Amino acid sequence: FFLNHISTFFPSLLSLDLSSLDLSKQTKTCVEVARTRGARIPNEKDLLFVLRKDPTKYHRVHHLLRMNEELKASRKALNPTDFTAFTI
């Protein structure tokens, strides 16, 4: 009763609760996958393995991981000593 009562006034709260449940379920599955391969901490490959059956989530996470790698490479290429001449 309480959840139905709240969901009529705050539908976004219900969707937030359901998405957090889904996220925690996927995180637990990711940890289990990491443990089967003998690791204590899951990595991005474990997450991609868990999301392989959901194409939308898989492609979104894959895209974000690629963007993260590109940002790391661009930060590495950008040397802060190159800009010392421009300081006031």
Tab-separated table of N, CA, C and O in Angstrom, residues 35-75:
chain	number	residue	atom	x	y	z
A	35	ARG	N	34.735	-13.234	-9.234
A	35	ARG	CA	35.192	-14.288	-8.321
A	35	ARG	C	35.383	-15.610	-9.043
A	35	ARG	O	36.255	-16.399	-8.685
A	36	THR	N	34.572	-15.885	-10.071
A	36	THR	CA	34.738	-17.143	-10.807
A	36	THR	C	36.042	-17.162	-11.582
A	36	THR	O	36.603	-18.231	-11.810
A	37	ARG	N	36.534	-16.001	-11.963
A	37	ARG	CA	37.820	-15.963	-12.654
A	37	ARG	C	38.980	-15.760	-11.694
A	37	ARG	O	40.126	-15.634	-12.104
A	38	GLY	N	38.685	-15.716	-10.384
A	38	GLY	CA	39.729	-15.665	-9.376
A	38	GLY	C	40.144	-14.273	-8.947
A	38	GLY	O	41.149	-14.116	-8.273
A	39	ALA	N	39.390	-13.255	-9.319
A	39	ALA	CA	39.732	-11.881	-8.940
A	39	ALA	C	38.880	-11.438	-7.763
A	39	ALA	O	37.742	-11.871	-7.599
A	40	ARG	N	39.439	-10.591	-6.939
A	40	ARG	CA	38.671	-10.051	-5.822
A	40	ARG	C	37.834	-8.851	-6.237
A	40	ARG	O	36.762	-8.612	-5.711
A	41	ILE	N	38.362	-8.080	-7.176
A	41	ILE	CA	37.699	-6.849	-7.605
A	41	ILE	C	37.294	-6.994	-9.071
A	41	ILE	O	38.119	-7.346	-9.914
A	42	PRO	N	36.047	-6.687	-9.403
A	42	PRO	CA	35.629	-6.772	-10.809
A	42	PRO	C	36.236	-5.638	-11.633
A	42	PRO	O	36.498	-4.562	-11.117
A	43	ASN	N	36.439	-5.906	-12.905
A	43	ASN	CA	36.926	-4.868	-13.803
A	43	ASN	C	35.908	-4.638	-14.917
A	43	ASN	O	34.815	-5.201	-14.902
A	44	GLU	N	36.284	-3.831	-15.890
A	44	GLU	CA	35.320	-3.483	-16.938
A	44	GLU	C	34.945	-4.671	-17.812
A	44	GLU	O	33.830	-4.731	-18.332
A	45	LYS	N	35.835	-5.626	-17.965
A	45	LYS	CA	35.505	-6.810	-18.757
A	45	LYS	C	34.402	-7.634	-18.087
A	45	LYS	O	33.549	-8.198	-18.764
A	46	ASP	N	34.428	-7.689	-16.764
A	46	ASP	CA	33.376	-8.395	-16.037
A	46	ASP	C	32.035	-7.695	-16.225
A	46	ASP	O	31.004	-8.338	-16.412
A	47	LEU	N	32.054	-6.371	-16.179
A	47	LEU	CA	30.818	-5.610	-16.381
A	47	LEU	C	30.270	-5.811	-17.790
A	47	LEU	O	29.066	-6.018	-17.977
A	48	LEU	N	31.144	-5.779	-18.781
A	48	LEU	CA	30.699	-6.011	-20.155
A	48	LEU	C	30.155	-7.424	-20.332
A	48	LEU	O	29.204	-7.639	-21.085
A	49	PHE	N	30.739	-8.380	-19.631
A	49	PHE	CA	30.238	-9.746	-19.701
A	49	PHE	C	28.831	-9.841	-19.127
A	49	PHE	O	27.966	-10.524	-19.676
A	50	VAL	N	28.580	-9.139	-18.028
A	50	VAL	CA	27.258	-9.162	-17.409
A	50	VAL	C	26.229	-8.484	-18.311
A	50	VAL	O	25.084	-8.941	-18.437
A	51	LEU	N	26.630	-7.418	-18.995
A	51	LEU	CA	25.686	-6.641	-19.808
A	51	LEU	C	25.581	-7.131	-21.251
A	51	LEU	O	24.873	-6.518	-22.044
A	52	ARG	N	26.226	-8.233	-21.592
A	52	ARG	CA	26.264	-8.675	-22.995
A	52	ARG	C	24.892	-9.008	-23.571
A	52	ARG	O	24.692	-8.923	-24.774
A	53	LYS	N	23.924	-9.353	-22.744
A	53	LYS	CA	22.599	-9.734	-23.238
A	53	LYS	C	21.669	-8.539	-23.440
A	53	LYS	O	20.626	-8.669	-24.061
A	54	ASP	N	22.046	-7.382	-22.898
A	54	ASP	CA	21.246	-6.170	-23.056
A	54	ASP	C	22.012	-5.210	-23.969
A	54	ASP	O	22.923	-4.508	-23.530
A	55	PRO	N	21.678	-5.178	-25.255
A	55	PRO	CA	22.471	-4.400	-26.212
A	55	PRO	C	22.537	-2.912	-25.901
A	55	PRO	O	23.574	-2.277	-26.087
A	56	THR	N	21.458	-2.342	-25.403
A	56	THR	CA	21.443	-0.916	-25.111
A	56	THR	C	22.440	-0.576	-24.006
A	56	THR	O	23.256	0.343	-24.154
A	57	LYS	N	22.385	-1.303	-22.915
A	57	LYS	CA	23.308	-1.050	-21.808
A	57	LYS	C	24.741	-1.383	-22.202
A	57	LYS	O	25.678	-0.666	-21.848
A	58	TYR	N	24.907	-2.478	-22.940
A	58	TYR	CA	26.243	-2.890	-23.350
A	58	TYR	C	26.911	-1.809	-24.191
A	58	TYR	O	28.053	-1.421	-23.934
A	59	HIS	N	26.204	-1.300	-25.191
A	59	HIS	CA	26.791	-0.293	-26.074
A	59	HIS	C	27.033	1.019	-25.345
A	59	HIS	O	28.025	1.706	-25.617
A	60	ARG	N	26.170	1.371	-24.412
A	60	ARG	CA	26.359	2.605	-23.642
A	60	ARG	C	27.602	2.494	-22.757
A	60	ARG	O	28.430	3.411	-22.727
A	61	VAL	N	27.754	1.394	-22.061
A	61	VAL	CA	28.923	1.204	-21.200
A	61	VAL	C	30.188	1.109	-22.045
A	61	VAL	O	31.224	1.688	-21.701
A	62	HIS	N	30.105	0.411	-23.161
A	62	HIS	CA	31.262	0.289	-24.050
A	62	HIS	C	31.690	1.669	-24.552
A	62	HIS	O	32.885	1.994	-24.591
A	63	HIS	N	30.720	2.490	-24.930
A	63	HIS	CA	31.001	3.844	-25.392
A	63	HIS	C	31.643	4.679	-24.280
A	63	HIS	O	32.623	5.396	-24.510
A	64	LEU	N	31.115	4.595	-23.071
A	64	LEU	CA	31.679	5.355	-21.958
A	64	LEU	C	33.099	4.902	-21.615
A	64	LEU	O	33.957	5.735	-21.302
A	65	LEU	N	33.355	3.613	-21.694
A	65	LEU	CA	34.705	3.119	-21.449
A	65	LEU	C	35.681	3.602	-22.523
A	65	LEU	O	36.829	3.960	-22.222
A	66	ARG	N	35.229	3.621	-23.777
A	66	ARG	CA	36.074	4.137	-24.856
A	66	ARG	C	36.380	5.618	-24.665
A	66	ARG	O	37.510	6.064	-24.853
A	67	MET	N	35.353	6.385	-24.274
A	67	MET	CA	35.548	7.806	-24.037
A	67	MET	C	36.508	8.038	-22.875
A	67	MET	O	37.334	8.957	-22.907
A	68	ASN	N	36.430	7.204	-21.855
A	68	ASN	CA	37.339	7.315	-20.723
A	68	ASN	C	38.782	7.076	-21.163
A	68	ASN	O	39.696	7.789	-20.730
A	69	GLU	N	38.990	6.084	-22.013
A	69	GLU	CA	40.336	5.817	-22.524
A	69	GLU	C	40.853	6.978	-23.355
A	69	GLU	O	42.028	7.340	-23.271
A	70	GLU	N	39.987	7.577	-24.163
A	70	GLU	CA	40.398	8.727	-24.966
A	70	GLU	C	40.754	9.916	-24.088
A	70	GLU	O	41.712	10.643	-24.368
A	71	LEU	N	39.992	10.127	-23.024
A	71	LEU	CA	40.306	11.220	-22.102
A	71	LEU	C	41.634	10.993	-21.390
A	71	LEU	O	42.416	11.927	-21.207
A	72	LYS	N	41.891	9.750	-21.000
A	72	LYS	CA	43.166	9.435	-20.368
A	72	LYS	C	44.326	9.719	-21.318
A	72	LYS	O	45.347	10.286	-20.932
A	73	ALA	N	44.161	9.309	-22.572
A	73	ALA	CA	45.220	9.520	-23.557
A	73	ALA	C	45.432	11.003	-23.835
A	73	ALA	O	46.570	11.458	-23.968
A	74	SER	N	44.356	11.772	-23.889
A	74	SER	CA	44.506	13.199	-24.158
A	74	SER	C	45.138	13.924	-22.962
A	74	SER	O	45.914	14.849	-23.142
A	75	ARG	N	44.814	13.488	-21.737
A	75	ARG	CA	45.463	14.089	-20.565
A	75	ARG	C	46.947	13.750	-20.523
A	75	ARG	O	47.771	14.570	-20.125
